[in-house]
Coordinates of N, CA and C and ligand atoms in Angstrom, one line a residue:
M1 N 0.8 -1.2 0.0 CA 0.0 0.0 0.0 C 0.9 1.3 0.0
T2 N 0.5 2.2 -0.8 CA 1.3 3.5 -0.8 C 1.0 4.3 0.5
P3 N 1.9 5.2 0.9 CA 1.7 5.9 2.1 C 0.4 6.7 2.1
A4 N 0.1 7.3 0.9 CA -1.2 8.1 0.8 C -2.4 7.2 1.0
L5 N -2.3 6.0 0.5 CA -3.5 5.1 0.7 C -3.6 4.7 2.2
V6 N -2.4 4.5 2.8 CA -2.4 4.1 4.2 C -3.1 5.2 5.0
R7 N -2.7 6.5 4.7 CA -3.2 7.7 5.4 C -4.7 7.7 5.2
Q8 N -5.1 7.5 3.9 CA -6.6 7.5 3.6 C -7.3 6.5 4.4
R9 N -6.8 5.2 4.4 CA -7.4 4.2 5.2 C -7.5 4.5 6.7
T10 N -6.3 5.0 7.2 CA -6.3 5.4 8.6 C -7.4 6.4 9.0
L11 N -7.5 7.4 8.1 CA -8.5 8.4 8.3 C -9.9 7.8 8.2
A12 N -10.1 7.0 7.2 CA -11.4 6.4 7.0 C -11.7 5.5 8.3
S13 N -10.7 4.8 8.8 CA -11.1 3.9 9.9 C -11.3 4.7 11.2
R14 N -10.6 5.9 11.3 CA -10.8 6.8 12.4 C -12.2 7.4 12.4
L15 N -12.6 7.8 11.2 CA -13.9 8.4 11.1 C -15.0 7.4 11.4
W16 N -14.7 6.1 10.9 CA -15.6 5.0 11.1 C -15.8 4.8 12.6
S17 N -14.6 4.8 13.3 CA -14.7 4.4 14.8 C -15.4 5.6 15.5
H18 N -15.2 6.8 15.1 CA -15.9 7.9 15.7 C -17.4 7.7 15.5
A19 N -17.8 7.3 14.3 CA -19.2 7.1 14.0 C -19.8 6.0 14.9
V20 N -19.0 4.9 15.0 CA -19.4 3.8 15.8 C -19.6 4.2 17.3
D21 N -18.6 5.0 17.8 CA -18.6 5.5 19.2 C -19.8 6.4 19.4
A22 N -20.3 7.2 18.4 CA -21.4 8.0 18.6 C -22.7 7.2 18.8
V23 N -22.7 6.1 18.0 CA -23.9 5.2 18.1 C -23.8 4.3 19.3
F24 N -22.6 3.7 19.4 CA -22.4 2.7 20.6 C -21.2 3.3 21.4
P25 N -21.5 4.2 22.3 CA -20.3 4.8 23.1 C -19.7 3.6 23.9
P26 N -18.3 3.7 24.0 CA -17.6 2.6 24.8 C -18.2 2.4 26.2
R27 N -18.3 1.2 26.6 CA -18.7 0.8 27.9 C -17.6 0.0 28.6
C28 N -17.4 0.1 29.9 CA -16.4 -0.6 30.6 C -16.8 -2.1 30.4
V29 N -15.8 -2.9 30.0 CA -16.0 -4.4 29.7 C -16.3 -5.1 31.1
S30 N -16.0 -4.4 32.2 CA -16.2 -5.1 33.5 C -17.4 -4.7 34.2
C31 N -17.6 -3.3 34.5 CA -18.7 -2.9 35.3 C -19.8 -2.3 34.4
R32 N -19.6 -2.2 33.1 CA -20.6 -1.7 32.1 C -20.9 -0.2 32.2
S33 N -20.1 0.6 32.9 CA -20.3 2.0 32.9 C -19.9 2.6 31.6
F34 N -20.5 3.7 31.2 CA -20.2 4.3 29.9 C -18.9 5.1 30.0
G35 N -18.3 5.3 28.9 CA -17.2 6.2 28.7 C -15.9 5.6 28.2
R36 N -15.5 4.5 28.8 CA -14.2 3.9 28.4 C -14.4 2.3 28.4
F37 N -13.5 1.7 27.7 CA -13.5 0.2 27.6 C -13.1 -0.4 29.0
V38 N -12.2 0.3 29.7 CA -12.0 -0.1 31.1 C -12.0 1.2 31.9
C39 N -12.9 1.3 32.8 CA -13.0 2.6 33.6 C -11.8 2.7 34.6
H40 N -11.7 3.8 35.1 CA -10.5 4.1 36.1 C -10.6 3.1 37.3
D41 N -11.8 2.9 37.8 CA -12.0 2.0 39.0 C -11.6 0.6 38.6
C42 N -12.0 0.1 37.5 CA -11.7 -1.3 37.1 C -10.2 -1.4 36.8
L43 N -9.7 -0.4 36.1 CA -8.2 -0.4 35.8 C -7.4 -0.6 37.1
A44 N -7.9 0.2 38.1 CA -7.1 0.1 39.4 C -7.2 -1.3 40.0
Q45 N -8.2 -2.1 39.6 CA -8.3 -3.4 40.2 C -7.4 -4.4 39.5
M46 N -6.9 -4.1 38.3 CA -6.2 -5.1 37.6 C -4.8 -5.3 38.2
V47 N -4.4 -6.5 38.4 CA -3.2 -6.9 39.1 C -2.1 -7.2 38.2
R48 N -1.0 -6.4 38.2 CA 0.1 -6.6 37.3 C 0.8 -7.9 37.7
A49 N 1.2 -8.6 36.7 CA 1.9 -9.9 36.9 C 3.4 -9.6 37.1
E50 N 3.7 -9.3 38.4 CA 5.1 -8.8 38.7 C 5.8 -9.8 39.5
H51 N 7.1 -9.5 39.8 CA 7.9 -10.4 40.6 C 7.3 -10.7 42.0
P52 N 7.7 -11.8 42.7 CA 8.6 -12.8 42.2 C 7.9 -13.9 41.4
R53 N 8.5 -14.2 40.3 CA 7.9 -15.2 39.3 C 9.1 -16.0 38.7
C54 N 8.7 -17.2 38.2 CA 9.7 -18.0 37.5 C 10.2 -17.2 36.3
G55 N 11.5 -17.1 36.1 CA 12.1 -16.3 35.0 C 11.8 -16.9 33.7
V56 N 11.4 -18.1 33.6 CA 11.1 -18.8 32.3 C 9.6 -18.7 32.0
C57 N 8.8 -19.3 32.8 CA 7.4 -19.4 32.5 C 6.5 -18.4 33.2
W58 N 7.1 -17.5 34.0 CA 6.3 -16.4 34.7 C 5.2 -16.9 35.6
Q59 N 5.3 -18.1 36.1 CA 4.5 -18.6 37.1 C 4.8 -18.0 38.4
P60 N 3.8 -17.5 39.2 CA 4.2 -16.8 40.5 C 4.8 -17.8 41.4
I61 N 6.0 -17.6 41.9 CA 6.8 -18.5 42.7 C 7.9 -17.8 43.3
A62 N 8.3 -18.2 44.5 CA 9.4 -17.4 45.2 C 10.8 -17.7 44.5
D63 N 10.9 -18.9 43.9 CA 12.2 -19.3 43.3 C 12.4 -18.6 42.0
R64 N 13.7 -18.6 41.6 CA 14.0 -17.9 40.3 C 13.5 -18.8 39.1
R65 N 13.4 -20.1 39.4 CA 12.9 -21.0 38.3 C 12.1 -22.0 38.9
C66 N 10.9 -22.3 38.4 CA 10.0 -23.3 39.0 C 10.4 -24.7 38.8
Q67 N 9.9 -25.6 39.5 CA 10.3 -27.0 39.4 C 10.1 -27.6 38.0
Q68 N 9.0 -27.2 37.4 CA 8.7 -27.7 36.1 C 9.7 -27.3 35.1
C69 N 10.1 -26.0 35.1 CA 11.0 -25.5 34.1 C 12.4 -26.0 34.4
R70 N 12.7 -26.3 35.7 CA 14.0 -26.9 36.1 C 14.1 -28.3 35.5
R71 N 12.9 -29.0 35.6 CA 12.9 -30.4 35.1 C 13.1 -30.4 33.6
Q72 N 12.3 -29.5 32.9 CA 12.4 -29.4 31.5 C 12.2 -28.0 31.0
Q73 N 13.3 -27.5 30.4 CA 13.2 -26.1 29.9 C 12.3 -26.1 28.7
P74 N 11.2 -25.3 28.6 CA 10.4 -25.3 27.5 C 11.1 -24.8 26.2
A75 N 10.5 -25.0 25.1 CA 11.2 -24.6 23.8 C 11.4 -23.1 23.7
F76 N 10.6 -22.4 24.5 CA 10.8 -20.9 24.5 C 11.8 -20.5 25.6
T77 N 12.5 -19.4 25.4 CA 13.5 -19.0 26.4 C 12.8 -18.4 27.6
A78 N 11.8 -17.6 27.4 CA 11.1 -17.0 28.6 C 9.8 -16.3 28.0
V79 N 8.9 -16.2 29.0 CA 7.6 -15.5 28.6 C 7.3 -14.5 29.7
R80 N 6.6 -13.4 29.3 CA 6.2 -12.4 30.2 C 4.7 -12.1 29.9
S81 N 4.0 -11.7 31.0 CA 2.6 -11.3 30.9 C 2.4 -10.0 31.6
V82 N 1.5 -9.2 31.1 CA 1.2 -7.9 31.7 C 0.5 -8.0 33.0
Y83 N -0.6 -8.8 33.0 CA -1.5 -8.9 34.2 C -1.7 -10.3 34.6
A84 N -2.0 -10.5 35.9 CA -2.5 -11.8 36.4 C -3.9 -11.9 35.9
F85 N -4.3 -13.2 35.5 CA -5.6 -13.4 34.9 C -6.7 -13.3 35.9
G86 N -7.7 -12.5 35.7 CA -8.8 -12.4 36.7 C -9.4 -11.0 36.6
G87 N -10.6 -10.8 37.2 CA -11.2 -9.5 37.3 C -11.3 -8.8 35.9
P88 N -11.1 -7.5 35.9 CA -11.2 -6.8 34.6 C -10.3 -7.3 33.5
A89 N -9.1 -7.8 33.9 CA -8.2 -8.3 32.9 C -8.8 -9.5 32.1
R90 N -9.5 -10.4 32.9 CA -10.2 -11.5 32.3 C -11.4 -11.0 31.4
D91 N -12.1 -10.0 31.9 CA -13.2 -9.4 31.2 C -12.8 -8.8 29.8
L92 N -11.6 -8.2 29.8 CA -11.1 -7.6 28.6 C -10.8 -8.7 27.6
I93 N -10.2 -9.8 28.0 CA -9.9 -10.9 27.2 C -11.1 -11.6 26.6
H94 N -12.1 -11.7 27.5 CA -13.4 -12.3 27.1 C -14.1 -11.4 26.1
A95 N -14.0 -10.1 26.3 CA -14.7 -9.2 25.4 C -14.0 -9.3 24.0
L96 N -12.7 -9.4 24.0 CA -12.0 -9.5 22.7 C -12.2 -10.9 22.0
K97 N -12.3 -11.9 22.9 CA -12.3 -13.3 22.4 C -13.7 -13.8 22.1
Y98 N -14.6 -13.5 22.9 CA -16.0 -14.1 22.8 C -17.1 -13.2 22.5
S99 N -16.9 -11.8 22.7 CA -18.0 -10.9 22.4 C -17.7 -10.0 21.2
G100 N -16.6 -10.3 20.5 CA -16.4 -9.6 19.2 C -16.0 -8.1 19.4
V101 N -15.6 -7.7 20.6 CA -15.2 -6.3 20.9 C -13.7 -6.1 20.5
S102 N -13.5 -6.1 19.1 CA -12.1 -6.0 18.7 C -11.5 -4.6 19.0
A103 N -12.4 -3.6 19.3 CA -11.9 -2.3 19.6 C -11.1 -2.2 20.9
V104 N -11.0 -3.3 21.7 CA -10.2 -3.2 22.9 C -8.7 -3.6 22.6
A105 N -8.5 -4.2 21.4 CA -7.2 -4.6 21.0 C -6.1 -3.5 21.1
P106 N -6.4 -2.3 20.7 CA -5.3 -1.3 20.8 C -4.8 -1.0 22.2
L107 N -5.8 -0.9 23.2 CA -5.3 -0.6 24.5 C -4.6 -1.8 25.2
M108 N -5.0 -3.0 24.8 CA -4.3 -4.2 25.3 C -2.9 -4.3 24.7
G109 N -2.9 -4.0 23.3 CA -1.6 -4.1 22.6 C -0.6 -3.0 23.1
E110 N -1.1 -1.9 23.5 CA -0.3 -0.8 24.0 C 0.4 -1.2 25.3
E111 N -0.4 -1.8 26.2 CA 0.2 -2.3 27.5 C 1.2 -3.4 27.2
M112 N 0.9 -4.3 26.2 CA 1.9 -5.4 25.9 C 3.2 -4.8 25.3
A113 N 3.0 -3.8 24.5 CA 4.2 -3.2 23.8 C 5.0 -2.5 24.9
G114 N 4.4 -1.8 25.9 CA 5.1 -1.2 26.9 C 6.0 -2.2 27.7
L115 N 5.4 -3.3 28.0 CA 6.1 -4.3 28.8 C 7.3 -4.9 27.9
L116 N 7.0 -5.1 26.6 CA 8.0 -5.6 25.7 C 9.2 -4.6 25.7
L117 N 9.0 -3.3 25.6 CA 10.0 -2.4 25.5 C 10.9 -2.3 26.8
R118 N 10.2 -2.5 28.0 CA 10.9 -2.5 29.2 C 11.8 -3.8 29.4
W119 N 11.2 -4.9 28.9 CA 11.8 -6.2 29.0 C 12.9 -6.3 28.0
A120 N 12.7 -5.9 26.8 CA 13.7 -5.9 25.7 C 14.4 -7.2 25.4
P121 N 13.6 -8.3 25.1 CA 14.3 -9.5 24.6 C 14.8 -9.2 23.2
D122 N 15.8 -10.0 22.8 CA 16.4 -9.8 21.4 C 15.5 -10.5 20.4
V123 N 14.5 -9.7 19.9 CA 13.6 -10.3 18.9 C 13.5 -9.3 17.7
S124 N 13.3 -9.9 16.5 CA 13.2 -9.1 15.3 C 11.8 -9.4 14.6
T125 N 11.1 -10.4 15.0 CA 9.8 -10.7 14.4 C 8.8 -11.1 15.5
I126 N 7.6 -10.7 15.2 CA 6.5 -11.0 16.1 C 5.6 -12.0 15.4
V127 N 5.2 -13.1 16.1 CA 4.4 -14.2 15.5 C 3.2 -14.4 16.4
P128 N 2.0 -14.2 15.9 CA 0.8 -14.4 16.7 C 0.5 -15.9 16.8
V129 N 0.0 -16.4 17.9 CA -0.4 -17.8 18.0 C -1.7 -18.0 17.1
P130 N -1.6 -18.8 16.1 CA -2.8 -18.9 15.2 C -3.9 -19.7 15.8
M131 N -5.1 -19.5 15.2 CA -6.3 -20.3 15.6 C -6.7 -21.0 14.4
A132 N -7.5 -22.1 14.5 CA -7.9 -22.9 13.4 C -8.7 -22.1 12.5
G133 N -8.6 -22.3 11.2 CA -9.3 -21.4 10.2 C -10.8 -21.4 10.3
S134 N -11.4 -22.5 10.7 CA -12.9 -22.5 10.8 C -13.3 -21.6 12.0
R135 N -12.6 -21.7 13.1 CA -12.9 -20.9 14.2 C -12.7 -19.4 13.9
Q136 N -11.6 -19.1 13.2 CA -11.3 -17.7 12.9 C -12.4 -17.2 11.9
R137 N -12.9 -18.0 11.0 CA -13.9 -17.5 10.1 C -15.2 -17.2 10.8
R138 N -15.5 -18.0 11.9 CA -16.7 -17.7 12.7 C -16.6 -16.4 13.4
R139 N -15.4 -16.2 14.0 CA -15.2 -15.0 14.8 C -14.9 -13.8 14.0
G140 N -14.3 -14.0 12.8 CA -14.0 -12.9 11.9 C -12.6 -12.4 12.1
Y141 N -11.9 -12.7 13.2 CA -10.5 -12.4 13.4 C -9.9 -13.3 14.5
N142 N -8.6 -13.3 14.5 CA -7.8 -14.0 15.5 C -7.3 -13.0 16.5
Q143 N -7.8 -13.1 17.8 CA -7.4 -12.1 18.8 C -5.9 -11.9 18.9
S144 N -5.2 -13.0 18.8 CA -3.7 -12.9 19.0 C -3.1 -12.1 17.8
D145 N -3.7 -12.3 16.7 CA -3.2 -11.5 15.5 C -3.4 -10.0 15.7
L146 N -4.6 -9.7 16.2 CA -4.9 -8.2 16.4 C -3.9 -7.7 17.4
L147 N -3.6 -8.4 18.5 CA -2.7 -7.9 19.5 C -1.3 -7.8 18.9
A148 N -0.9 -8.8 18.1 CA 0.4 -8.8 17.5 C 0.6 -7.6 16.6
R149 N -0.4 -7.3 15.9 CA -0.4 -6.1 15.0 C -0.3 -4.8 15.7
E150 N -1.0 -4.7 16.9 CA -0.9 -3.5 17.7 C 0.5 -3.3 18.3
I151 N 1.0 -4.5 18.7 CA 2.4 -4.4 19.3 C 3.4 -4.0 18.2
G152 N 3.2 -4.5 17.0 CA 4.1 -4.2 15.9 C 4.0 -2.7 15.6
R153 N 2.8 -2.2 15.7 CA 2.5 -0.8 15.4 C 3.2 0.1 16.4
F154 N 3.2 -0.3 17.7 CA 3.8 0.5 18.7 C 5.3 0.4 18.7
T155 N 5.8 -0.7 18.4 CA 7.3 -1.0 18.5 C 8.0 -0.9 17.2
G156 N 7.3 -1.0 16.1 CA 8.0 -1.0 14.8 C 8.6 -2.4 14.4
I157 N 8.3 -3.4 15.2 CA 8.9 -4.8 15.0 C 7.9 -5.4 13.9
R158 N 8.6 -6.2 13.0 CA 7.8 -6.8 11.9 C 6.9 -7.9 12.5
V159 N 5.7 -8.0 11.9 CA 4.7 -9.0 12.3 C 4.6 -10.1 11.2
A160 N 4.9 -11.3 11.5 CA 4.8 -12.4 10.5 C 3.5 -13.2 10.9
G161 N 2.4 -12.8 10.4 CA 1.1 -13.3 10.7 C 0.8 -14.7 10.1
R162 N 1.7 -15.1 9.2 CA 1.5 -16.4 8.6 C 2.6 -17.4 8.8
A163 N 3.4 -17.1 9.8 CA 4.6 -18.0 10.1 C 4.1 -19.4 10.6
L164 N 2.9 -19.4 11.3 CA 2.4 -20.7 11.8 C 1.0 -20.9 11.4
V165 N 0.6 -22.1 11.3 CA -0.8 -22.5 11.0 C -1.2 -23.4 12.1
R166 N -2.5 -23.4 12.4 CA -3.1 -24.4 13.4 C -4.0 -25.4 12.7
R167 N -3.7 -26.6 13.0 CA -4.5 -27.7 12.4 C -5.9 -27.7 13.1
P168 N -6.9 -28.1 12.4 CA -8.2 -28.1 13.1 C -8.2 -29.2 14.2
G169 N -8.9 -29.0 15.3 CA -8.9 -29.9 16.4 C -9.6 -29.3 17.6
P170 N -9.8 -30.1 18.7 CA -10.5 -29.5 19.8 C -9.8 -28.3 20.4
S171 N -10.6 -27.4 20.9 CA -10.0 -26.2 21.5 C -9.3 -26.5 22.8
Q172 N -8.3 -25.7 23.2 CA -7.6 -25.8 24.4 C -8.5 -25.6 25.6
V173 N -9.5 -24.7 25.4 CA -10.4 -24.3 26.5 C -11.2 -25.5 27.0
E174 N -11.4 -26.5 26.1 CA -12.3 -27.7 26.4 C -11.5 -28.7 27.2
Q175 N -10.2 -28.6 27.3 CA -9.4 -29.6 28.0 C -9.5 -29.5 29.5
P176 N -9.6 -30.7 30.1 CA -9.9 -30.7 31.6 C -8.7 -30.3 32.4
D177 N -7.5 -30.7 32.0 CA -6.3 -30.4 32.9 C -5.1 -30.2 32.1
E178 N -4.0 -30.0 32.8 CA -2.7 -29.6 32.1 C -2.2 -30.7 31.2
A179 N -2.3 -32.0 31.6 CA -1.8 -33.1 30.8 C -2.6 -33.2 29.5
A180 N -4.0 -33.0 29.6 CA -4.8 -33.0 28.4 C -4.5 -31.8 27.5
R181 N -4.2 -30.7 28.1 CA -3.9 -29.5 27.3 C -2.6 -29.7 26.5
R182 N -1.6 -30.4 27.2 CA -0.3 -30.6 26.5 C -0.5 -31.6 25.4
A183 N -1.3 -32.7 25.6 CA -1.5 -33.7 24.6 C -2.3 -33.1 23.4
N184 N -3.3 -32.3 23.7 CA -4.1 -31.8 22.7 C -3.4 -30.8 21.8
V185 N -2.4 -30.1 22.3 CA -1.7 -29.1 21.5 C -0.4 -29.6 20.9
G186 N 0.0 -30.8 21.3 CA 1.3 -31.3 20.9 C 1.6 -31.2 19.4
D187 N 0.7 -31.6 18.6 CA 1.0 -31.4 17.1 C 0.0 -30.6 16.4
A188 N -0.6 -29.6 17.2 CA -1.6 -28.7 16.6 C -1.1 -27.7 15.7
F189 N 0.2 -27.4 15.7 CA 0.8 -26.3 14.9 C 1.7 -26.8 13.8
A190 N 1.8 -26.1 12.7 CA 2.8 -26.4 11.7 C 3.3 -25.1 11.1
A191 N 4.4 -25.3 10.3 CA 5.0 -24.1 9.7 C 4.0 -23.5 8.7
G192 N 3.9 -22.2 8.6 CA 3.1 -21.6 7.6 C 3.9 -21.1 6.4
R193 N 3.4 -20.1 5.8 CA 4.0 -19.6 4.5 C 5.2 -18.6 4.7
E194 N 5.2 -18.0 5.9 CA 6.2 -16.9 6.1 C 7.4 -17.5 6.8
P195 N 8.6 -17.4 6.3 CA 9.8 -17.9 6.9 C 10.2 -17.0 8.1
V196 N 10.8 -17.6 9.1 CA 11.3 -16.8 10.3 C 12.7 -17.2 10.6
G197 N 13.5 -16.3 11.3 CA 14.8 -16.6 11.7 C 15.2 -15.7 12.8
G198 N 16.3 -15.8 13.5 CA 16.7 -15.0 14.5 C 15.9 -15.1 15.8
G199 N 15.6 -14.0 16.4 CA 14.8 -14.0 17.6 C 13.3 -13.7 17.3
V200 N 12.4 -14.6 17.8 CA 11.0 -14.4 17.5 C 10.2 -14.2 18.8
L201 N 9.2 -13.4 18.8 CA 8.3 -13.2 19.9 C 6.9 -13.7 19.5
L202 N 6.5 -14.7 20.3 CA 5.2 -15.3 20.1 C 4.2 -14.5 21.0
V203 N 3.0 -14.1 20.4 CA 2.1 -13.3 21.1 C 0.7 -14.1 21.2
D204 N 0.2 -14.1 22.4 CA -1.1 -14.7 22.7 C -1.9 -13.8 23.7
D205 N -3.2 -14.1 23.8 CA -4.0 -13.3 24.8 C -3.7 -13.7 26.2
V206 N -3.7 -15.0 26.4 CA -3.6 -15.5 27.8 C -2.7 -16.7 27.8
L207 N -1.9 -16.8 28.9 CA -1.0 -18.0 29.1 C -1.6 -18.8 30.2
T208 N -1.9 -20.1 30.0 CA -2.5 -21.0 31.0 C -1.4 -21.9 31.5
T209 N -1.0 -22.9 30.7 CA 0.0 -23.9 31.2 C 1.3 -23.6 30.4
G210 N 1.3 -22.9 29.4 CA 2.5 -22.7 28.6 C 2.6 -23.7 27.5
A211 N 1.7 -24.7 27.4 CA 1.8 -25.8 26.4 C 1.6 -25.3 25.0
T212 N 0.8 -24.3 24.8 CA 0.6 -23.8 23.5 C 1.8 -23.1 23.0
L213 N 2.4 -22.2 23.8 CA 3.6 -21.5 23.5 C 4.8 -22.5 23.2
D214 N 4.8 -23.5 24.0 CA 5.9 -24.5 23.9 C 5.8 -25.2 22.5
A215 N 4.5 -25.6 22.2 CA 4.3 -26.3 20.9 C 4.7 -25.3 19.7
C216 N 4.2 -24.1 19.8 CA 4.5 -23.1 18.7 C 6.0 -22.9 18.6
A217 N 6.7 -22.7 19.8 CA 8.1 -22.4 19.8 C 8.9 -23.6 19.1
R218 N 8.5 -24.8 19.4 CA 9.1 -26.0 18.8 C 9.1 -25.9 17.3
V219 N 7.9 -25.6 16.7 CA 7.8 -25.5 15.3 C 8.7 -24.3 14.7
L220 N 8.6 -23.2 15.4 CA 9.4 -22.0 14.9 C 10.9 -22.3 14.9
K221 N 11.4 -23.1 16.0 CA 12.8 -23.4 16.0 C 13.2 -24.4 14.9
S222 N 12.3 -25.3 14.6 CA 12.6 -26.3 13.6 C 12.5 -25.6 12.2
E223 N 11.9 -24.4 12.1 CA 11.9 -23.6 10.9 C 12.9 -22.6 10.8
G224 N 13.8 -22.5 11.8 CA 14.9 -21.6 11.6 C 15.1 -20.5 12.7
A225 N 14.1 -20.4 13.6 CA 14.2 -19.4 14.7 C 15.4 -19.8 15.6
D226 N 16.2 -18.8 16.0 CA 17.3 -19.2 17.0 C 16.8 -19.2 18.4
R227 N 15.9 -18.3 18.7 CA 15.3 -18.2 20.1 C 13.9 -17.7 20.0
V228 N 13.1 -18.2 20.9 CA 11.7 -17.8 20.9 C 11.3 -17.3 22.3
Y229 N 10.7 -16.1 22.3 CA 10.2 -15.6 23.6 C 8.6 -15.5 23.5
G230 N 8.0 -15.4 24.6 CA 6.5 -15.3 24.5 C 6.0 -14.0 25.3
L231 N 4.9 -13.5 24.8 CA 4.3 -12.3 25.5 C 2.8 -12.5 25.5
T232 N 2.2 -12.4 26.6 CA 0.7 -12.5 26.7 C 0.2 -11.4 27.5
F233 N -1.1 -11.1 27.3 CA -1.7 -10.0 28.1 C -1.9 -10.4 29.5
A234 N -2.3 -11.7 29.7 CA -2.5 -12.1 31.1 C -1.9 -13.5 31.3
R235 N -1.7 -13.8 32.6 CA -1.1 -15.1 33.0 C -2.0 -15.7 34.0
E236 N -2.5 -16.9 33.7 CA -3.2 -17.7 34.7 C -2.2 -18.4 35.6
S237 N -2.6 -18.5 36.9 CA -1.7 -19.2 37.8 C -2.0 -20.7 37.7
R238 N -0.9 -21.4 37.6 CA -1.0 -22.9 37.5 C -1.6 -23.5 38.7
K239 N -2.6 -24.4 38.5 CA -3.2 -25.0 39.7 C -2.2 -26.0 40.3
A240 N -2.3 -26.2 41.6 CA -1.5 -27.2 42.2 C -1.7 -28.6 41.6
L241 N -0.7 -29.2 41.1 CA -0.8 -30.5 40.4 C 0.1 -31.4 41.1
P242 N -0.2 -32.7 41.1 CA 0.8 -33.7 41.7 C 2.0 -33.6 40.8
N243 N 3.2 -33.8 41.4 CA 4.5 -33.7 40.7 C 4.8 -32.4 40.0
S244 N 4.2 -31.3 40.5 CA 4.6 -30.1 39.9 C 4.8 -29.0 40.9
G245 N 5.7 -28.1 40.6 CA 6.1 -27.1 41.6 C 5.3 -25.9 41.5
Ligands
ZN301 ZN1 -15.5 -0.4 35.1
ZN302 ZN1 8.7 -22.0 35.2

């Protein structure tokens, strides 16, 4: 696209979003008050996913590295998340994922970009975690792809939206426990049409067990990535499991 066309499109989309706001003014995704997608009160309730956490998988833990990562280093080097999953942070993800409120993606992406710039892992490409084509067609978009594009826009890092593809199969959300999630996602991903190399940042909305990022990172490394990092908007705390730290 030429710069003039980009400007035209940007202007058109801005006018369109003003028109949409006039008819459907933004409401807080959590308390439903009018004015913003997340009101000041709800924003204040969101809990940042900060230290002390496992330096690899970002699980809240007193140790530098959790037992699970000590036993087996995932295919990714490290992952970071902006918020602990819950409250308004969960409501934002649900609005984006299940209610079709794609307009929350810029504010989520901006927070993720801010964390990425502070963290500063050595990455030159951003890859969104893909969803199966049929599911994406139903929803109209892949939420991770929207977040990746926003992060790319804020940081100037290239986004490779077609580096990975997801094979059709049961959703991760339907899996009862961590073992089932790992088994379900094990061969769910394959290399897509866009080649990758060097440092790659995987982007997803929420991190639950890390199984999805691990599976994606394995494919990316087999396709030429030297190192893979992960960034998600929120981090669920791992439930206490037998044999896990
Ligand atoms: Zn609110
Ligand atoms: Zn860990």
